[in-house]
CSV table of C-alpha atoms and ligand atoms in Angstrom, one decimal:
chain,number,residue,atom,x,y,z
A,45,MET,CA,7.9,7.1,4.7
A,46,ILE,CA,4.3,7.7,5.5
A,47,GLN,CA,4.0,9.2,9.0
A,48,ARG,CA,2.2,6.7,11.4
A,49,HIS,CA,-0.5,8.6,13.5
A,50,THR,CA,-3.4,5.7,13.7
A,51,GLY,CA,-1.7,2.5,11.2
A,52,LEU,CA,-4.8,2.6,9.1
A,53,VAL,CA,-4.3,2.9,5.6
A,54,LEU,CA,-7.3,2.7,3.8
A,55,ALA,CA,-7.4,0.9,-0.2
A,56,PHE,CA,-9.2,2.7,-1.9
A,57,ASP,CA,-10.8,0.1,-4.1
A,58,VAL,CA,-14.0,3.0,-5.8
A,59,ASP,CA,-15.8,3.1,-8.8
A,60,TRP,CA,-17.6,6.8,-7.3
A,61,ASP,CA,-16.9,10.0,-9.5
A,62,VAL,CA,-14.6,12.3,-8.1
A,63,GLU,CA,-16.7,14.3,-6.3
A,64,LYS,CA,-18.2,11.2,-3.7
A,65,SER,CA,-14.3,10.2,-3.4
A,66,ILE,CA,-13.5,13.4,-1.9
A,67,MET,CA,-16.2,13.3,0.4
A,68,PHE,CA,-15.6,10.0,1.2
A,69,LEU,CA,-11.3,10.5,2.1
A,70,ASN,CA,-12.6,14.2,3.6
A,71,GLY,CA,-15.2,12.7,6.3
A,72,ILE,CA,-12.3,9.8,7.4
A,73,SER,CA,-9.4,11.2,7.1
A,74,ASP,CA,-8.2,12.3,10.5
A,75,LEU,CA,-8.3,8.2,11.0
A,76,ILE,CA,-6.0,6.7,8.5
A,77,ASP,CA,-2.2,7.6,7.4
A,78,ALA,CA,-2.4,7.4,3.7
A,79,VAL,CA,-4.7,6.2,1.0
A,80,LYS,CA,-3.4,3.6,-0.9
A,81,ILE,CA,-5.6,3.9,-5.0
A,82,GLY,CA,-4.8,1.4,-8.1
A,83,TRP,CA,-6.2,0.0,-11.2
A,84,TYR,CA,-9.8,0.1,-10.3
A,85,GLN,CA,-10.4,4.0,-9.9
A,86,LEU,CA,-7.7,5.0,-11.9
A,87,LEU,CA,-10.2,3.0,-14.2
A,88,THR,CA,-13.2,4.8,-13.5
A,89,ILE,CA,-11.7,8.5,-12.7
A,90,GLY,CA,-8.6,8.4,-14.5
A,91,PRO,CA,-5.3,10.0,-14.5
A,92,GLN,CA,-7.2,13.3,-13.9
A,93,GLY,CA,-9.0,12.2,-11.9
A,94,ILE,CA,-6.4,11.0,-9.3
A,95,LYS,CA,-4.9,14.1,-9.7
A,96,GLU,CA,-8.6,16.1,-8.5
A,97,LEU,CA,-8.2,13.6,-5.4
A,98,THR,CA,-4.4,14.4,-4.3
A,99,ASP,CA,-4.6,18.2,-5.2
A,100,SER,CA,-7.7,17.8,-2.3
A,101,VAL,CA,-7.9,15.4,0.1
A,102,ASN,CA,-4.4,16.4,1.7
A,103,LYS,CA,-3.7,12.5,2.5
A,104,TYR,CA,0.1,10.8,1.8
A,105,PHE,CA,-1.5,8.2,-1.7
A,106,LEU,CA,0.3,4.9,-2.5
A,107,ALA,CA,-0.3,4.0,-6.1
A,108,ASP,CA,-0.4,0.2,-6.2
A,109,PHE,CA,-0.2,0.0,-10.0
A,110,LYS,CA,1.7,-3.3,-8.9
A,111,LEU,CA,4.4,-2.8,-11.8
A,112,GLY,CA,6.7,-4.8,-13.2
A,113,ASP,CA,7.3,-4.5,-16.2
A,114,VAL,CA,10.5,-3.9,-17.9
A,115,ALA,CA,13.1,-0.7,-16.9
A,116,HIS,CA,12.3,2.1,-19.0
A,117,ILE,CA,8.7,1.5,-18.7
A,118,ASN,CA,8.7,1.3,-15.0
A,119,GLU,CA,10.4,4.2,-14.8
A,120,TYR,CA,7.8,6.0,-17.5
A,121,VAL,CA,5.5,4.6,-14.7
A,122,VAL,CA,7.1,5.9,-12.1
A,123,ARG,CA,6.9,10.3,-13.7
A,124,LYS,CA,3.4,10.0,-14.9
A,125,VAL,CA,2.2,9.1,-11.1
A,126,TYR,CA,5.1,11.8,-10.0
A,127,GLY,CA,3.4,14.1,-12.0
A,128,LEU,CA,-0.5,13.0,-10.0
A,129,GLY,CA,0.9,14.0,-7.0
A,130,ILE,CA,1.7,10.9,-5.7
A,131,ASN,CA,3.6,10.4,-2.7
A,132,GLY,CA,4.4,6.1,-2.8
A,133,LEU,CA,3.5,3.0,-5.3
A,134,ILE,CA,3.7,-0.2,-5.1
A,135,MET,CA,6.4,-2.6,-7.7
A,136,HIS,CA,6.5,-6.3,-8.0
A,137,ALA,CA,9.9,-7.6,-6.6
A,138,VAL,CA,8.7,-10.8,-9.5
A,139,ALA,CA,10.2,-8.3,-12.3
A,140,GLY,CA,13.8,-8.9,-10.8
A,141,ARG,CA,17.0,-6.1,-10.0
A,142,ASP,CA,17.5,-4.9,-13.8
A,143,ASN,CA,14.3,-4.7,-13.7
A,144,LEU,CA,13.3,-2.3,-11.1
A,145,ALA,CA,17.2,-0.7,-10.3
A,146,THR,CA,16.2,2.1,-12.2
A,147,ALA,CA,12.7,2.5,-12.1
A,148,ILE,CA,13.7,3.0,-7.6
A,149,ASN,CA,16.6,6.1,-8.0
A,150,VAL,CA,14.5,7.6,-11.1
A,151,ALA,CA,11.4,7.1,-8.2
A,152,ARG,CA,14.2,8.1,-4.9
A,153,LYS,CA,15.0,11.0,-7.2
A,154,LEU,CA,11.1,12.6,-7.5
A,155,GLY,CA,11.1,12.2,-4.2
A,156,VAL,CA,8.5,9.1,-4.4
A,157,ASP,CA,8.8,6.3,-1.6
A,158,VAL,CA,9.1,3.0,-2.8
A,159,TYR,CA,7.5,-0.2,-1.4
A,160,LEU,CA,8.2,-3.8,-2.9
A,161,LEU,CA,5.5,-7.0,-2.7
A,162,ILE,CA,7.1,-9.7,-1.9
A,163,SER,CA,4.6,-11.9,-0.7
A,164,MET,CA,0.7,-12.1,-1.7
A,165,SER,CA,-2.2,-12.2,1.3
A,166,SER,CA,-3.3,-14.9,-1.1
A,167,GLY,CA,-1.9,-17.0,-3.6
A,168,GLY,CA,1.2,-16.4,-4.5
A,169,GLU,CA,3.8,-19.8,-4.0
A,170,LEU,CA,6.3,-18.6,-6.1
A,171,TYR,CA,7.1,-15.4,-3.1
A,172,ASP,CA,6.9,-17.3,-1.3
A,173,ARG,CA,9.6,-19.5,-1.2
A,174,ASN,CA,11.7,-16.6,-2.1
A,175,LEU,CA,11.1,-14.6,0.8
A,176,ASP,CA,15.4,-13.7,1.6
A,177,TYR,CA,15.7,-13.5,-1.3
A,178,ASN,CA,13.3,-10.3,-2.3
A,179,VAL,CA,13.6,-9.2,0.6
A,180,SER,CA,17.4,-9.1,0.3
A,181,LEU,CA,16.9,-7.5,-2.7
A,182,GLY,CA,14.6,-3.9,-2.3
A,183,MET,CA,17.1,-4.0,0.8
A,184,SER,CA,19.3,-3.6,-1.6
A,185,LEU,CA,18.7,-1.2,-3.6
A,186,GLY,CA,17.1,1.2,-1.3
A,187,VAL,CA,13.7,0.7,-1.3
A,188,SER,CA,11.2,2.0,1.6
A,189,GLY,CA,9.6,-0.4,2.5
A,190,PHE,CA,7.4,-3.8,2.4
A,191,ILE,CA,4.0,-5.6,1.3
A,192,VAL,CA,3.7,-8.0,4.0
A,193,PRO,CA,0.2,-10.2,3.9
A,194,ALA,CA,-2.1,-10.2,6.9
A,195,THR,CA,-3.4,-13.6,5.8
A,196,LYS,CA,0.6,-15.0,6.7
A,197,PRO,CA,1.3,-13.9,10.2
A,198,ASN,CA,4.9,-16.4,10.3
A,199,VAL,CA,5.5,-13.6,7.0
A,200,VAL,CA,4.9,-10.7,8.3
A,201,ARG,CA,7.1,-12.5,11.8
A,202,GLN,CA,10.0,-13.0,9.6
A,203,VAL,CA,9.8,-10.0,7.1
A,204,ARG,CA,10.1,-7.7,10.0
A,205,SER,CA,13.2,-9.9,12.0
A,206,MET,CA,15.0,-9.9,8.8
A,207,VAL,CA,14.7,-5.9,8.3
A,208,GLY,CA,15.0,-4.3,11.7
A,209,SER,CA,13.6,-1.0,12.0
A,210,ASN,CA,14.4,1.1,9.7
A,211,TYR,CA,12.2,-0.4,6.7
A,212,GLN,CA,8.0,0.0,6.5
A,213,LEU,CA,5.7,-2.4,6.4
A,214,LEU,CA,2.3,-2.5,5.5
A,215,SER,CA,0.1,-4.7,5.5
A,216,PRO,CA,-3.1,-6.0,3.2
A,217,GLY,CA,-5.7,-9.0,3.5
A,218,VAL,CA,-7.6,-7.6,6.8
A,219,GLY,CA,-11.1,-8.4,7.3
A,220,VAL,CA,-13.1,-9.9,3.7
A,221,GLN,CA,-10.4,-11.8,3.9
A,222,GLY,CA,-9.4,-13.2,6.6
A,223,GLY,CA,-6.7,-11.8,8.6
A,224,LYS,CA,-7.4,-10.4,12.2
A,225,PRO,CA,-7.6,-6.3,12.8
A,226,GLY,CA,-4.7,-5.7,14.9
A,227,CYS,CA,-2.7,-8.2,14.0
A,228,ALA,CA,-0.6,-7.9,11.6
A,229,ILE,CA,0.6,-4.5,13.5
A,230,ALA,CA,1.1,-6.3,16.5
A,231,ASN,CA,3.2,-9.0,14.1
A,232,GLY,CA,4.9,-6.3,13.6
A,233,ALA,CA,3.8,-4.1,12.0
A,234,ASP,CA,3.6,-0.3,10.1
A,235,PHE,CA,-0.1,-0.6,9.1
A,236,GLU,CA,-2.8,-2.8,8.0
A,237,ILE,CA,-4.2,-1.7,4.8
A,238,VAL,CA,-8.7,-1.9,4.6
A,239,GLY,CA,-10.6,-1.8,1.6
A,240,ARG,CA,-13.8,-3.6,1.7
A,241,SER,CA,-14.5,-3.9,4.8
A,242,ILE,CA,-14.9,0.2,5.6
A,243,ILE,CA,-16.2,1.1,2.1
A,244,ASN,CA,-18.6,-1.6,2.5
A,245,SER,CA,-20.0,-0.8,5.9
A,246,GLU,CA,-22.6,1.2,6.8
A,247,SER,CA,-20.5,2.7,8.7
A,248,PRO,CA,-17.5,3.7,7.8
A,249,ARG,CA,-16.3,5.6,10.6
A,250,GLN,CA,-17.2,3.6,13.0
A,251,ALA,CA,-15.4,1.0,10.6
A,252,ALA,CA,-12.3,2.4,10.3
A,253,LEU,CA,-13.2,2.8,14.8
A,254,ASN,CA,-13.6,-0.6,15.5
A,255,ILE,CA,-9.6,-1.0,13.8
A,256,LEU,CA,-8.3,1.4,15.9
A,257,ASN,CA,-9.8,-0.4,18.4
A,258,ALA,CA,-8.1,-3.3,17.4
A,259,ILE,CA,-5.2,-1.7,16.6
A,260,ARG,CA,-4.1,-0.3,20.1
A,261,ASN,CA,-5.7,-3.3,22.0
A,262,PRO,CA,-4.6,-6.3,20.4
A,263,ILE,CA,-6.4,-9.7,21.5
A,264,SER,CA,-4.8,-13.7,20.9
A,265,CYS,CA,-2.6,-12.6,17.8
A,266,SER,CA,-0.4,-15.4,16.8
B,190,O7M,O1,-9.2,-5.1,2.6
B,190,O7M,P1,-9.2,-5.9,1.2
B,190,O7M,O2,-9.7,-6.8,1.2
B,190,O7M,O3,-10.8,-5.2,0.4
B,190,O7M,O4,-8.4,-4.9,-0.1
B,190,O7M,C1,-7.3,-5.3,-0.1
B,190,O7M,C2,-6.5,-4.8,-0.3
B,190,O7M,O5,-4.8,-5.0,-0.7
B,190,O7M,C3,-7.0,-4.4,-2.2
B,190,O7M,O6,-6.3,-3.2,-2.7
B,190,O7M,C4,-5.7,-5.4,-2.4
B,190,O7M,O7,-5.1,-4.9,-3.8
B,190,O7M,C5,-4.3,-5.1,-0.9
B,190,O7M,N1,-4.0,-6.3,-1.4
B,190,O7M,C6,-4.0,-7.7,-1.5
B,190,O7M,O8,-5.3,-7.7,-1.1
B,190,O7M,N2,-3.5,-8.4,-1.4
B,190,O7M,C7,-1.7,-8.6,-1.8
B,190,O7M,O9,-1.8,-9.7,-1.6
B,190,O7M,C8,-1.4,-7.6,-1.8
B,190,O7M,C9,-2.0,-6.6,-1.9
B,190,O7M,C10,-1.7,-5.2,-2.3
B,190,O7M,O10,-1.6,-4.1,-1.0
B,190,O7M,O11,-0.8,-5.0,-2.9
B,190,O7M,C11,-0.1,-4.2,-2.7
């Protein structure tokens, strides 16, 4: 599980080299609880580059490859991700029970957390029609938590009321996509995932501090 200190997860969607990435992350590390990396970065610095990042930056790393293939491929990827020093990964609920179960078991044995994507910050209408099923699926498979969109506050509240306090809710879509900083947590999420509002800012530290301030003092969230 991600340890919560600030409530902020950085979506580190950049095409920078390893050196610049490490410098940036070390400069903001005290303000964030985890670093989410994904396809963009993997395709830029490669697996070796990702390994260098996890070796050099003392932070929880969440791999967002939105894994949703058949069972054996999911399992291969889980094992590779583990080898890169990753602490948690994200899977697509839409892959279904049979394709998720083995990989989730393998991940748990390796000590890698699995977070299940069950609704999307834009689109994702097939997910929203099957919210109850996907939440129950994740709980029965033993995931650590769920991805719930900051742009859909009713989904955040609904999922929290379904899962109680034993699952972590991570909420993307804050800032550029329209979710108000602080409001996903006010509505029941544990973490807000933020990328461009921090990364593209003239002052990333100040941008992150502003979001932390909103998390501590949420205003007009509905
Ligand atoms: O803050 P942004 O808009 O620059 O970036 C948002 C990040 O959250 C980006 O890394 C997306 O891949 C991710 N995300 C969404 O934007 N919407 C979703 O529905 C789900 C995710 C996500 O994190 O899925 C695991």
